[in-house]
Amino acid sequence: MSSMDSALTTVGLPIALGIIMFGLGLDLAVEDFRRVARQPKAALAALGCQLLLLPALCFGLVLLLDLEPLLAIGMLLLAASPGGTTANLFSHLFRGDVALNISLTAVNSLLALLTLPLITNAAIDWFDQADTVKLPLNEVLEVFAIVLIPVAIGMTVHRYRPGFAARMERPVRIGSALILALLIAGILIDQRDNVLDYLTQVGLAAALLCSLSLVIGYAVPKALRVPHNQAIASSMEVGIHNSALAIFVAVEILDSVKISVPAAVYSLVMFVLATLWGLTITRSASRPTASQKPSPR
């Protein structure tokens, strides 16, 4: 059961998640949803990786590595969480199609209303933890109200006060990163007696899931001949999850700090791995192919 300070769980976590999702809304417009329909190949490739391949891959990893049940559930909860604002930032840094990222995050956040409880409850049942943790549908809907209402407010600001939204984008994004860092610190402090043990148990799983997600999110669209910048966007969307949402569900709904540990660890390793991967794919794309090399005189 959770032993984190009640003020953090009942007040801090909802406010933190709300600010992060408001920041996402500042980047969103209704047009972003329409864009998904106009670019179906790229969107379907990314969503297929996110919703189908990733949970299956994660399930295989937790079985292969023989994770203890609550940490395994935490990994699958993380895999079921949609992309977050950090995915948009990494896509921008490495010249991905940020508009596609924003569109995918919007659509995936809505789909997660259905997929997140399905995948998480399936994991709870598989690992025979139904007596310990439960994810009831009505509480999932409350979570997504906390997620979607700030997004809607952010979208409204974007629509009617675009100048203000543009000015706020950077400070809200920085604030979101700091808030996520505080959440991770809170979890690690709360679990300080077990932190090294958890890192040993779940560090490899988190690193493998992140690495494989980034690669699959890029390779599948490329195999379908999706443009390079859209493949980068897909890679970042599939490989970078909304850790704050996973932490919130674990601590506030499932009442288990231990289930939130994989999301906290993933957030730490993800920054390093996504940066290395972004540098790799942008450098490989900038190298001239054989047909582009100048012929000898």
PDB file of C-alpha atoms in Angstrom:
ATOM      1  CA  MET A   1       0.000   0.000   0.000  1.00  0.00           C
ATOM      2  CA  SER A   2       1.053   3.595  -0.533  1.00  0.00           C
ATOM      3  CA  SER A   3       2.968   5.327   2.232  1.00  0.00           C
ATOM      4  CA  MET A   4       3.612   8.549   0.346  1.00  0.00           C
ATOM      5  CA  ASP A   5       2.538  11.725   2.100  1.00  0.00           C
ATOM      6  CA  SER A   6      -1.212  12.173   1.671  1.00  0.00           C
ATOM      7  CA  ALA A   7      -0.849  15.811   0.553  1.00  0.00           C
ATOM      8  CA  LEU A   8       1.317  14.657  -2.354  1.00  0.00           C
ATOM      9  CA  THR A   9      -1.137  11.981  -3.460  1.00  0.00           C
ATOM     10  CA  THR A  10      -4.412  13.838  -2.979  1.00  0.00           C
ATOM     11  CA  VAL A  11      -3.354  17.382  -3.957  1.00  0.00           C
ATOM     12  CA  GLY A  12       0.114  17.386  -5.501  1.00  0.00           C
ATOM     13  CA  LEU A  13      -0.351  14.576  -8.026  1.00  0.00           C
ATOM     14  CA  PRO A  14      -3.622  15.853  -9.559  1.00  0.00           C
ATOM     15  CA  ILE A  15      -2.230  19.416  -9.794  1.00  0.00           C
ATOM     16  CA  ALA A  16       1.021  18.142 -11.333  1.00  0.00           C
ATOM     17  CA  LEU A  17      -0.804  16.035 -13.905  1.00  0.00           C
ATOM     18  CA  GLY A  18      -3.214  18.898 -14.627  1.00  0.00           C
ATOM     19  CA  ILE A  19      -0.376  21.351 -15.352  1.00  0.00           C
ATOM     20  CA  ILE A  20       1.363  18.838 -17.613  1.00  0.00           C
ATOM     21  CA  MET A  21      -1.830  18.147 -19.569  1.00  0.00           C
ATOM     22  CA  PHE A  22      -2.675  21.885 -19.780  1.00  0.00           C
ATOM     23  CA  GLY A  23       0.745  22.359 -21.390  1.00  0.00           C
ATOM     24  CA  LEU A  24      -0.103  19.657 -23.911  1.00  0.00           C
ATOM     25  CA  GLY A  25      -3.405  21.411 -24.689  1.00  0.00           C
ATOM     26  CA  LEU A  26      -1.589  24.673 -25.441  1.00  0.00           C
ATOM     27  CA  ASP A  27      -0.024  22.885 -28.434  1.00  0.00           C
ATOM     28  CA  LEU A  28      -3.285  21.293 -29.615  1.00  0.00           C
ATOM     29  CA  ALA A  29      -5.993  22.343 -32.048  1.00  0.00           C
ATOM     30  CA  VAL A  30      -9.007  20.533 -33.490  1.00  0.00           C
ATOM     31  CA  GLU A  31      -7.119  20.497 -36.787  1.00  0.00           C
ATOM     32  CA  ASP A  32      -4.627  18.060 -35.237  1.00  0.00           C
ATOM     33  CA  PHE A  33      -7.333  15.389 -35.049  1.00  0.00           C
ATOM     34  CA  ARG A  34      -8.222  15.986 -38.707  1.00  0.00           C
ATOM     35  CA  ARG A  35      -4.575  15.661 -39.688  1.00  0.00           C
ATOM     36  CA  VAL A  36      -4.511  12.051 -38.459  1.00  0.00           C
ATOM     37  CA  ALA A  37      -7.265  11.214 -40.955  1.00  0.00           C
ATOM     38  CA  ARG A  38      -5.300  12.911 -43.747  1.00  0.00           C
ATOM     39  CA  GLN A  39      -2.080  11.011 -42.915  1.00  0.00           C
ATOM     40  CA  PRO A  40      -3.485   7.575 -42.135  1.00  0.00           C
ATOM     41  CA  LYS A  41      -0.414   5.488 -42.934  1.00  0.00           C
ATOM     42  CA  ALA A  42       1.912   7.253 -40.494  1.00  0.00           C
ATOM     43  CA  ALA A  43      -0.751   7.521 -37.796  1.00  0.00           C
ATOM     44  CA  LEU A  44      -1.917   3.901 -38.086  1.00  0.00           C
ATOM     45  CA  ALA A  45       1.671   2.612 -38.032  1.00  0.00           C
ATOM     46  CA  ALA A  46       2.448   4.532 -34.847  1.00  0.00           C
ATOM     47  CA  LEU A  47      -0.852   3.669 -33.150  1.00  0.00           C
ATOM     48  CA  GLY A  48      -0.462  -0.001 -34.100  1.00  0.00           C
ATOM     49  CA  CYS A  49       2.999  -0.058 -32.492  1.00  0.00           C
ATOM     50  CA  GLN A  50       1.727   1.789 -29.414  1.00  0.00           C
ATOM     51  CA  LEU A  51      -1.486  -0.135 -28.811  1.00  0.00           C
ATOM     52  CA  LEU A  52      -0.616  -3.658 -30.020  1.00  0.00           C
ATOM     53  CA  LEU A  53       3.114  -4.308 -30.333  1.00  0.00           C
ATOM     54  CA  LEU A  54       4.241  -2.444 -27.229  1.00  0.00           C
ATOM     55  CA  PRO A  55       2.023  -4.177 -24.618  1.00  0.00           C
ATOM     56  CA  ALA A  56       2.867  -7.574 -26.158  1.00  0.00           C
ATOM     57  CA  LEU A  57       6.574  -6.743 -26.127  1.00  0.00           C
ATOM     58  CA  CYS A  58       6.386  -5.506 -22.528  1.00  0.00           C
ATOM     59  CA  PHE A  59       4.524  -8.622 -21.429  1.00  0.00           C
ATOM     60  CA  GLY A  60       7.221 -10.793 -22.984  1.00  0.00           C
ATOM     61  CA  LEU A  61       9.942  -8.775 -21.240  1.00  0.00           C
ATOM     62  CA  VAL A  62       8.420  -8.997 -17.750  1.00  0.00           C
ATOM     63  CA  LEU A  63       8.007 -12.780 -18.150  1.00  0.00           C
ATOM     64  CA  LEU A  64      11.517 -13.213 -19.560  1.00  0.00           C
ATOM     65  CA  LEU A  65      13.069 -11.170 -16.740  1.00  0.00           C
ATOM     66  CA  ASP A  66      10.792 -12.776 -14.136  1.00  0.00           C
ATOM     67  CA  LEU A  67       9.817  -9.482 -12.502  1.00  0.00           C
ATOM     68  CA  GLU A  68       7.883  -9.652  -9.253  1.00  0.00           C
ATOM     69  CA  PRO A  69       4.126  -9.117  -9.801  1.00  0.00           C
ATOM     70  CA  LEU A  70       3.675  -5.481  -8.710  1.00  0.00           C
ATOM     71  CA  LEU A  71       6.676  -4.303 -10.723  1.00  0.00           C
ATOM     72  CA  ALA A  72       5.441  -6.304 -13.731  1.00  0.00           C
ATOM     73  CA  ILE A  73       2.023  -4.623 -13.432  1.00  0.00           C
ATOM     74  CA  GLY A  74       3.801  -1.268 -13.246  1.00  0.00           C
ATOM     75  CA  MET A  75       5.679  -2.026 -16.469  1.00  0.00           C
ATOM     76  CA  LEU A  76       2.457  -2.915 -18.297  1.00  0.00           C
ATOM     77  CA  LEU A  77       0.689   0.169 -16.910  1.00  0.00           C
ATOM     78  CA  LEU A  78       3.555   2.242 -18.293  1.00  0.00           C
ATOM     79  CA  ALA A  79       3.374   0.482 -21.683  1.00  0.00           C
ATOM     80  CA  ALA A  80      -0.374   1.213 -21.806  1.00  0.00           C
ATOM     81  CA  SER A  81       0.116   4.934 -21.090  1.00  0.00           C
ATOM     82  CA  PRO A  82      -0.030   7.250 -24.129  1.00  0.00           C
ATOM     83  CA  GLY A  83       2.808   9.467 -25.307  1.00  0.00           C
ATOM     84  CA  GLY A  84       3.416  12.639 -23.344  1.00  0.00           C
ATOM     85  CA  THR A  85       4.594  16.189 -23.905  1.00  0.00           C
ATOM     86  CA  THR A  86       8.220  15.001 -23.690  1.00  0.00           C
ATOM     87  CA  ALA A  87       7.683  13.004 -26.904  1.00  0.00           C
ATOM     88  CA  ASN A  88       6.776  16.241 -28.691  1.00  0.00           C
ATOM     89  CA  LEU A  89       9.906  17.931 -27.339  1.00  0.00           C
ATOM     90  CA  PHE A  90      12.231  15.118 -28.455  1.00  0.00           C
ATOM     91  CA  SER A  91      10.549  15.007 -31.858  1.00  0.00           C
ATOM     92  CA  HIS A  92      11.160  18.750 -32.239  1.00  0.00           C
ATOM     93  CA  LEU A  93      14.818  18.400 -31.178  1.00  0.00           C
ATOM     94  CA  PHE A  94      15.491  15.685 -33.762  1.00  0.00           C
ATOM     95  CA  ARG A  95      13.462  17.191 -36.636  1.00  0.00           C
ATOM     96  CA  GLY A  96      10.459  14.934 -36.453  1.00  0.00           C
ATOM     97  CA  ASP A  97       6.956  15.856 -37.582  1.00  0.00           C
ATOM     98  CA  VAL A  98       5.811  17.514 -34.348  1.00  0.00           C
ATOM     99  CA  ALA A  99       2.304  18.095 -35.732  1.00  0.00           C
ATOM    100  CA  LEU A 100       1.993  14.311 -36.144  1.00  0.00           C
ATOM    101  CA  ASN A 101       3.235  13.831 -32.560  1.00  0.00           C
ATOM    102  CA  ILE A 102       0.619  16.211 -31.218  1.00  0.00           C
ATOM    103  CA  SER A 103      -2.087  14.487 -33.249  1.00  0.00           C
ATOM    104  CA  LEU A 104      -1.006  11.024 -32.090  1.00  0.00           C
ATOM    105  CA  THR A 105      -0.848  12.112 -28.437  1.00  0.00           C
ATOM    106  CA  ALA A 106      -4.371  13.546 -28.705  1.00  0.00           C
ATOM    107  CA  VAL A 107      -5.857  10.427 -30.326  1.00  0.00           C
ATOM    108  CA  ASN A 108      -3.906   8.020 -28.124  1.00  0.00           C
ATOM    109  CA  SER A 109      -4.979   9.842 -24.950  1.00  0.00           C
ATOM    110  CA  LEU A 110      -8.606   9.260 -25.942  1.00  0.00           C
ATOM    111  CA  LEU A 111      -8.005   5.609 -26.896  1.00  0.00           C
ATOM    112  CA  ALA A 112      -6.234   5.078 -23.569  1.00  0.00           C
ATOM    113  CA  LEU A 113      -9.595   5.561 -21.857  1.00  0.00           C
ATOM    114  CA  LEU A 114     -10.317   2.028 -23.090  1.00  0.00           C
ATOM    115  CA  THR A 115      -6.894   0.436 -23.527  1.00  0.00           C
ATOM    116  CA  LEU A 116      -5.201   1.491 -20.272  1.00  0.00           C
ATOM    117  CA  PRO A 117      -7.721  -0.168 -17.909  1.00  0.00           C
ATOM    118  CA  LEU A 118      -7.993  -3.231 -20.178  1.00  0.00           C
ATOM    119  CA  ILE A 119      -4.228  -3.835 -20.273  1.00  0.00           C
ATOM    120  CA  THR A 120      -3.667  -2.984 -16.601  1.00  0.00           C
ATOM    121  CA  ASN A 121      -6.536  -5.156 -15.357  1.00  0.00           C
ATOM    122  CA  ALA A 122      -5.366  -8.008 -17.592  1.00  0.00           C
ATOM    123  CA  ALA A 123      -1.923  -7.719 -15.960  1.00  0.00           C
ATOM    124  CA  ILE A 124      -3.462  -7.632 -12.460  1.00  0.00           C
ATOM    125  CA  ASP A 125      -5.433 -10.808 -13.248  1.00  0.00           C
ATOM    126  CA  TRP A 126      -2.486 -12.579 -14.918  1.00  0.00           C
ATOM    127  CA  PHE A 127      -0.229 -11.977 -11.920  1.00  0.00           C
ATOM    128  CA  ASP A 128      -3.041 -12.911  -9.518  1.00  0.00           C
ATOM    129  CA  GLN A 129      -2.994  -9.570  -7.694  1.00  0.00           C
ATOM    130  CA  ALA A 130      -6.744  -8.814  -7.807  1.00  0.00           C
ATOM    131  CA  ASP A 131      -6.923  -9.039  -4.010  1.00  0.00           C
ATOM    132  CA  THR A 132      -4.125  -6.469  -3.680  1.00  0.00           C
ATOM    133  CA  VAL A 133      -4.837  -3.879  -6.400  1.00  0.00           C
ATOM    134  CA  LYS A 134      -7.852  -3.008  -8.533  1.00  0.00           C
ATOM    135  CA  LEU A 135      -8.477  -0.540 -11.361  1.00  0.00           C
ATOM    136  CA  PRO A 136     -12.241   0.151 -11.361  1.00  0.00           C
ATOM    137  CA  LEU A 137     -13.701   1.790 -14.470  1.00  0.00           C
ATOM    138  CA  ASN A 138     -15.363   4.667 -12.626  1.00  0.00           C
ATOM    139  CA  GLU A 139     -12.025   5.721 -11.133  1.00  0.00           C
ATOM    140  CA  VAL A 140     -10.352   5.432 -14.543  1.00  0.00           C
ATOM    141  CA  LEU A 141     -12.962   7.854 -15.889  1.00  0.00           C
ATOM    142  CA  GLU A 142     -12.161  10.238 -13.026  1.00  0.00           C
ATOM    143  CA  VAL A 143      -8.467  10.044 -13.921  1.00  0.00           C
ATOM    144  CA  PHE A 144      -9.156  10.876 -17.542  1.00  0.00           C
ATOM    145  CA  ALA A 145     -11.384  13.763 -16.481  1.00  0.00           C
ATOM    146  CA  ILE A 146      -8.306  15.102 -14.676  1.00  0.00           C
ATOM    147  CA  VAL A 147      -6.332  14.491 -17.883  1.00  0.00           C
ATOM    148  CA  LEU A 148      -8.793  15.698 -20.534  1.00  0.00           C
ATOM    149  CA  ILE A 149     -10.265  18.780 -18.831  1.00  0.00           C
ATOM    150  CA  PRO A 150      -6.877  20.583 -18.597  1.00  0.00           C
ATOM    151  CA  VAL A 151      -6.174  19.557 -22.220  1.00  0.00           C
ATOM    152  CA  ALA A 152      -9.519  21.065 -23.272  1.00  0.00           C
ATOM    153  CA  ILE A 153      -8.725  24.276 -21.363  1.00  0.00           C
ATOM    154  CA  GLY A 154      -5.311  24.436 -23.027  1.00  0.00           C
ATOM    155  CA  MET A 155      -6.896  23.910 -26.462  1.00  0.00           C
ATOM    156  CA  THR A 156      -9.390  26.709 -25.732  1.00  0.00           C
ATOM    157  CA  VAL A 157      -6.545  29.057 -24.811  1.00  0.00           C
ATOM    158  CA  HIS A 158      -4.722  28.007 -28.008  1.00  0.00           C
ATOM    159  CA  ARG A 159      -7.857  28.757 -30.041  1.00  0.00           C
ATOM    160  CA  TYR A 160      -8.797  32.131 -28.589  1.00  0.00           C
ATOM    161  CA  ARG A 161      -5.481  33.452 -27.238  1.00  0.00           C
ATOM    162  CA  PRO A 162      -2.813  32.037 -29.565  1.00  0.00           C
ATOM    163  CA  GLY A 163      -0.253  34.681 -28.595  1.00  0.00           C
ATOM    164  CA  PHE A 164      -0.607  33.876 -24.901  1.00  0.00           C
ATOM    165  CA  ALA A 165      -0.471  30.130 -25.657  1.00  0.00           C
ATOM    166  CA  ALA A 166       2.756  30.620 -27.627  1.00  0.00           C
ATOM    167  CA  ARG A 167       4.333  32.645 -24.787  1.00  0.00           C
ATOM    168  CA  MET A 168       3.275  30.104 -22.180  1.00  0.00           C
ATOM    169  CA  GLU A 169       4.473  27.045 -24.112  1.00  0.00           C
ATOM    170  CA  ARG A 170       8.109  27.225 -22.987  1.00  0.00           C
ATOM    171  CA  PRO A 171       7.540  28.034 -19.270  1.00  0.00           C
ATOM    172  CA  VAL A 172       4.780  25.387 -18.994  1.00  0.00           C
ATOM    173  CA  ARG A 173       7.019  22.814 -20.685  1.00  0.00           C
ATOM    174  CA  ILE A 174       9.905  23.609 -18.317  1.00  0.00           C
ATOM    175  CA  GLY A 175       7.483  23.536 -15.387  1.00  0.00           C
ATOM    176  CA  SER A 176       6.156  20.153 -16.533  1.00  0.00           C
ATOM    177  CA  ALA A 177       9.685  18.719 -16.626  1.00  0.00           C
ATOM    178  CA  LEU A 178      10.382  20.047 -13.114  1.00  0.00           C
ATOM    179  CA  ILE A 179       7.082  18.643 -11.819  1.00  0.00           C
ATOM    180  CA  LEU A 180       7.855  15.221 -13.280  1.00  0.00           C
ATOM    181  CA  ALA A 181      11.322  15.382 -11.688  1.00  0.00           C
ATOM    182  CA  LEU A 182       9.706  16.165  -8.307  1.00  0.00           C
ATOM    183  CA  LEU A 183       7.280  13.229  -8.711  1.00  0.00           C
ATOM    184  CA  ILE A 184      10.166  10.868  -9.460  1.00  0.00           C
ATOM    185  CA  ALA A 185      12.144  12.246  -6.511  1.00  0.00           C
ATOM    186  CA  GLY A 186       9.113  11.765  -4.239  1.00  0.00           C
ATOM    187  CA  ILE A 187       8.779   8.136  -5.283  1.00  0.00           C
ATOM    188  CA  LEU A 188      12.493   7.425  -4.887  1.00  0.00           C
ATOM    189  CA  ILE A 189      12.565   9.096  -1.445  1.00  0.00           C
ATOM    190  CA  ASP A 190       9.464   7.198  -0.341  1.00  0.00           C
ATOM    191  CA  GLN A 191      11.015   3.929  -1.488  1.00  0.00           C
ATOM    192  CA  ARG A 192      14.584   4.831  -0.472  1.00  0.00           C
ATOM    193  CA  ASP A 193      15.079   1.612   1.509  1.00  0.00           C
ATOM    194  CA  ASN A 194      14.268  -0.443  -1.594  1.00  0.00           C
ATOM    195  CA  VAL A 195      15.497   1.837  -4.366  1.00  0.00           C
ATOM    196  CA  LEU A 196      18.700  -0.017  -5.227  1.00  0.00           C
ATOM    197  CA  ASP A 197      16.817  -3.304  -5.222  1.00  0.00           C
ATOM    198  CA  TYR A 198      14.151  -1.855  -7.547  1.00  0.00           C
ATOM    199  CA  LEU A 199      16.752  -0.375  -9.886  1.00  0.00           C
ATOM    200  CA  THR A 200      18.430  -3.763 -10.061  1.00  0.00           C
ATOM    201  CA  GLN A 201      15.109  -5.499 -10.733  1.00  0.00           C
ATOM    202  CA  VAL A 202      13.426  -3.067 -13.112  1.00  0.00           C
ATOM    203  CA  GLY A 203      16.310  -0.993 -14.551  1.00  0.00           C
ATOM    204  CA  LEU A 204      17.117  -3.526 -17.257  1.00  0.00           C
ATOM    205  CA  ALA A 205      13.433  -4.033 -18.107  1.00  0.00           C
ATOM    206  CA  ALA A 206      12.866  -0.261 -18.389  1.00  0.00           C
ATOM    207  CA  ALA A 207      15.961   0.225 -20.551  1.00  0.00           C
ATOM    208  CA  LEU A 208      15.056  -2.690 -22.850  1.00  0.00           C
ATOM    209  CA  LEU A 209      11.436  -1.530 -23.203  1.00  0.00           C
ATOM    210  CA  CYS A 210      12.521   2.015 -24.001  1.00  0.00           C
ATOM    211  CA  SER A 211      15.207   0.950 -26.495  1.00  0.00           C
ATOM    212  CA  LEU A 212      12.985  -1.548 -28.300  1.00  0.00           C
ATOM    213  CA  SER A 213      10.053   0.896 -28.352  1.00  0.00           C
ATOM    214  CA  LEU A 214      12.161   3.639 -29.932  1.00  0.00           C
ATOM    215  CA  VAL A 215      13.556   1.267 -32.566  1.00  0.00           C
ATOM    216  CA  ILE A 216      10.206  -0.391 -33.389  1.00  0.00           C
ATOM    217  CA  GLY A 217       8.461   2.987 -33.498  1.00  0.00           C
ATOM    218  CA  TYR A 218      10.950   4.052 -36.160  1.00  0.00           C
ATOM    219  CA  ALA A 219      11.479   0.800 -38.085  1.00  0.00           C
ATOM    220  CA  VAL A 220       7.809  -0.104 -38.664  1.00  0.00           C
ATOM    221  CA  PRO A 221       6.876   3.236 -40.326  1.00  0.00           C
ATOM    222  CA  LYS A 222      10.104   3.177 -42.370  1.00  0.00           C
ATOM    223  CA  ALA A 223       9.237  -0.333 -43.592  1.00  0.00           C
ATOM    224  CA  LEU A 224       5.871   1.098 -44.703  1.00  0.00           C
ATOM    225  CA  ARG A 225       7.709   3.879 -46.598  1.00  0.00           C
ATOM    226  CA  VAL A 226       6.546   6.634 -44.265  1.00  0.00           C
ATOM    227  CA  PRO A 227       8.644   9.843 -44.638  1.00  0.00           C
ATOM    228  CA  HIS A 228      11.698  10.113 -42.384  1.00  0.00           C
ATOM    229  CA  ASN A 229      10.395  13.008 -40.258  1.00  0.00           C
ATOM    230  CA  GLN A 230       7.148  11.126 -39.580  1.00  0.00           C
ATOM    231  CA  ALA A 231       9.095   7.969 -38.671  1.00  0.00           C
ATOM    232  CA  ILE A 232      11.052  10.055 -36.110  1.00  0.00           C
ATOM    233  CA  ALA A 233       7.764  11.385 -34.714  1.00  0.00           C
ATOM    234  CA  SER A 234       6.413   7.844 -34.452  1.00  0.00           C
ATOM    235  CA  SER A 235       9.587   6.634 -32.741  1.00  0.00           C
ATOM    236  CA  MET A 236       9.398   9.319 -30.069  1.00  0.00           C
ATOM    237  CA  GLU A 237       5.665   8.829 -29.562  1.00  0.00           C
ATOM    238  CA  VAL A 238       5.987   5.052 -29.134  1.00  0.00           C
ATOM    239  CA  GLY A 239       9.183   5.212 -27.060  1.00  0.00           C
ATOM    240  CA  ILE A 240       8.327   8.059 -24.671  1.00  0.00           C
ATOM    241  CA  HIS A 241       5.333   7.608 -22.383  1.00  0.00           C
ATOM    242  CA  ASN A 242       3.268   9.848 -20.144  1.00  0.00           C
ATOM    243  CA  SER A 243       5.067   8.743 -16.979  1.00  0.00           C
ATOM    244  CA  ALA A 244       3.152  11.250 -14.858  1.00  0.00           C
ATOM    245  CA  LEU A 245      -0.123   9.552 -15.818  1.00  0.00           C
ATOM    246  CA  ALA A 246       1.284   6.095 -15.019  1.00  0.00           C
ATOM    247  CA  ILE A 247       2.558   7.357 -11.652  1.00  0.00           C
ATOM    248  CA  PHE A 248      -0.794   8.984 -10.884  1.00  0.00           C
ATOM    249  CA  VAL A 249      -2.772   5.815 -11.669  1.00  0.00           C
ATOM    250  CA  ALA A 250      -0.362   3.670  -9.648  1.00  0.00           C
ATOM    251  CA  VAL A 251      -0.303   5.856  -6.540  1.00  0.00           C
ATOM    252  CA  GLU A 252      -3.760   7.422  -6.531  1.00  0.00           C
ATOM    253  CA  ILE A 253      -5.959   4.671  -8.036  1.00  0.00           C
ATOM    254  CA  LEU A 254      -4.069   1.430  -7.373  1.00  0.00           C
ATOM    255  CA  ASP A 255      -2.732   2.804  -4.061  1.00  0.00           C
ATOM    256  CA  SER A 256       0.686   1.290  -4.666  1.00  0.00           C
ATOM    257  CA  VAL A 257       3.916   3.286  -4.812  1.00  0.00           C
ATOM    258  CA  LYS A 258       5.700   0.080  -5.821  1.00  0.00           C
ATOM    259  CA  ILE A 259       3.649  -0.117  -9.051  1.00  0.00           C
ATOM    260  CA  SER A 260       4.791   3.439  -9.860  1.00  0.00           C
ATOM    261  CA  VAL A 261       8.500   2.554  -9.609  1.00  0.00           C
ATOM    262  CA  PRO A 262       8.870   1.315 -13.240  1.00  0.00           C
ATOM    263  CA  ALA A 263       7.469   4.640 -14.532  1.00  0.00           C
ATOM    264  CA  ALA A 264       9.917   6.574 -12.351  1.00  0.00           C
ATOM    265  CA  VAL A 265      12.885   4.457 -13.460  1.00  0.00           C
ATOM    266  CA  TYR A 266      11.741   4.624 -17.107  1.00  0.00           C
ATOM    267  CA  SER A 267      11.655   8.425 -16.922  1.00  0.00           C
ATOM    268  CA  LEU A 268      15.298   8.450 -15.850  1.00  0.00           C
ATOM    269  CA  VAL A 269      16.640   6.061 -18.494  1.00  0.00           C
ATOM    270  CA  MET A 270      14.371   7.419 -21.244  1.00  0.00           C
ATOM    271  CA  PHE A 271      16.072  10.831 -21.418  1.00  0.00           C
ATOM    272  CA  VAL A 272      19.463   9.232 -22.058  1.00  0.00           C
ATOM    273  CA  LEU A 273      18.261   6.555 -24.490  1.00  0.00           C
ATOM    274  CA  ALA A 274      15.942   8.860 -26.494  1.00  0.00           C
ATOM    275  CA  THR A 275      18.787  11.387 -26.874  1.00  0.00           C
ATOM    276  CA  LEU A 276      21.256   8.728 -28.075  1.00  0.00           C
ATOM    277  CA  TRP A 277      18.654   7.276 -30.448  1.00  0.00           C
ATOM    278  CA  GLY A 278      17.695  10.698 -31.803  1.00  0.00           C
ATOM    279  CA  LEU A 279      21.352  11.481 -32.536  1.00  0.00           C
ATOM    280  CA  THR A 280      21.776   8.084 -34.230  1.00  0.00           C
ATOM    281  CA  ILE A 281      18.819   8.382 -36.619  1.00  0.00           C
ATOM    282  CA  THR A 282      19.465  12.024 -37.510  1.00  0.00           C
ATOM    283  CA  ARG A 283      23.137  11.311 -38.279  1.00  0.00           C
ATOM    284  CA  SER A 284      22.322   8.235 -40.339  1.00  0.00           C
ATOM    285  CA  ALA A 285      19.727  10.212 -42.306  1.00  0.00           C
ATOM    286  CA  SER A 286      22.216  13.011 -43.033  1.00  0.00           C
ATOM    287  CA  ARG A 287      24.864  10.661 -44.448  1.00  0.00           C
ATOM    288  CA  PRO A 288      24.889  10.568 -48.256  1.00  0.00           C
ATOM    289  CA  THR A 289      23.769   7.312 -49.831  1.00  0.00           C
ATOM    290  CA  ALA A 290      25.763   5.607 -52.580  1.00  0.00           C
ATOM    291  CA  SER A 291      23.596   7.271 -55.218  1.00  0.00           C
ATOM    292  CA  GLN A 292      24.183  10.699 -53.639  1.00  0.00           C
ATOM    293  CA  LYS A 293      27.990  10.412 -53.403  1.00  0.00           C
ATOM    294  CA  PRO A 294      29.846  12.467 -56.025  1.00  0.00           C
ATOM    295  CA  SER A 295      31.323  10.336 -58.776  1.00  0.00           C
ATOM    296  CA  PRO A 296      35.112  10.446 -59.198  1.00  0.00           C
ATOM    297  CA  ARG A 297      36.316  12.697 -61.994  1.00  0.00           C
TER     298      ARG A 297
END
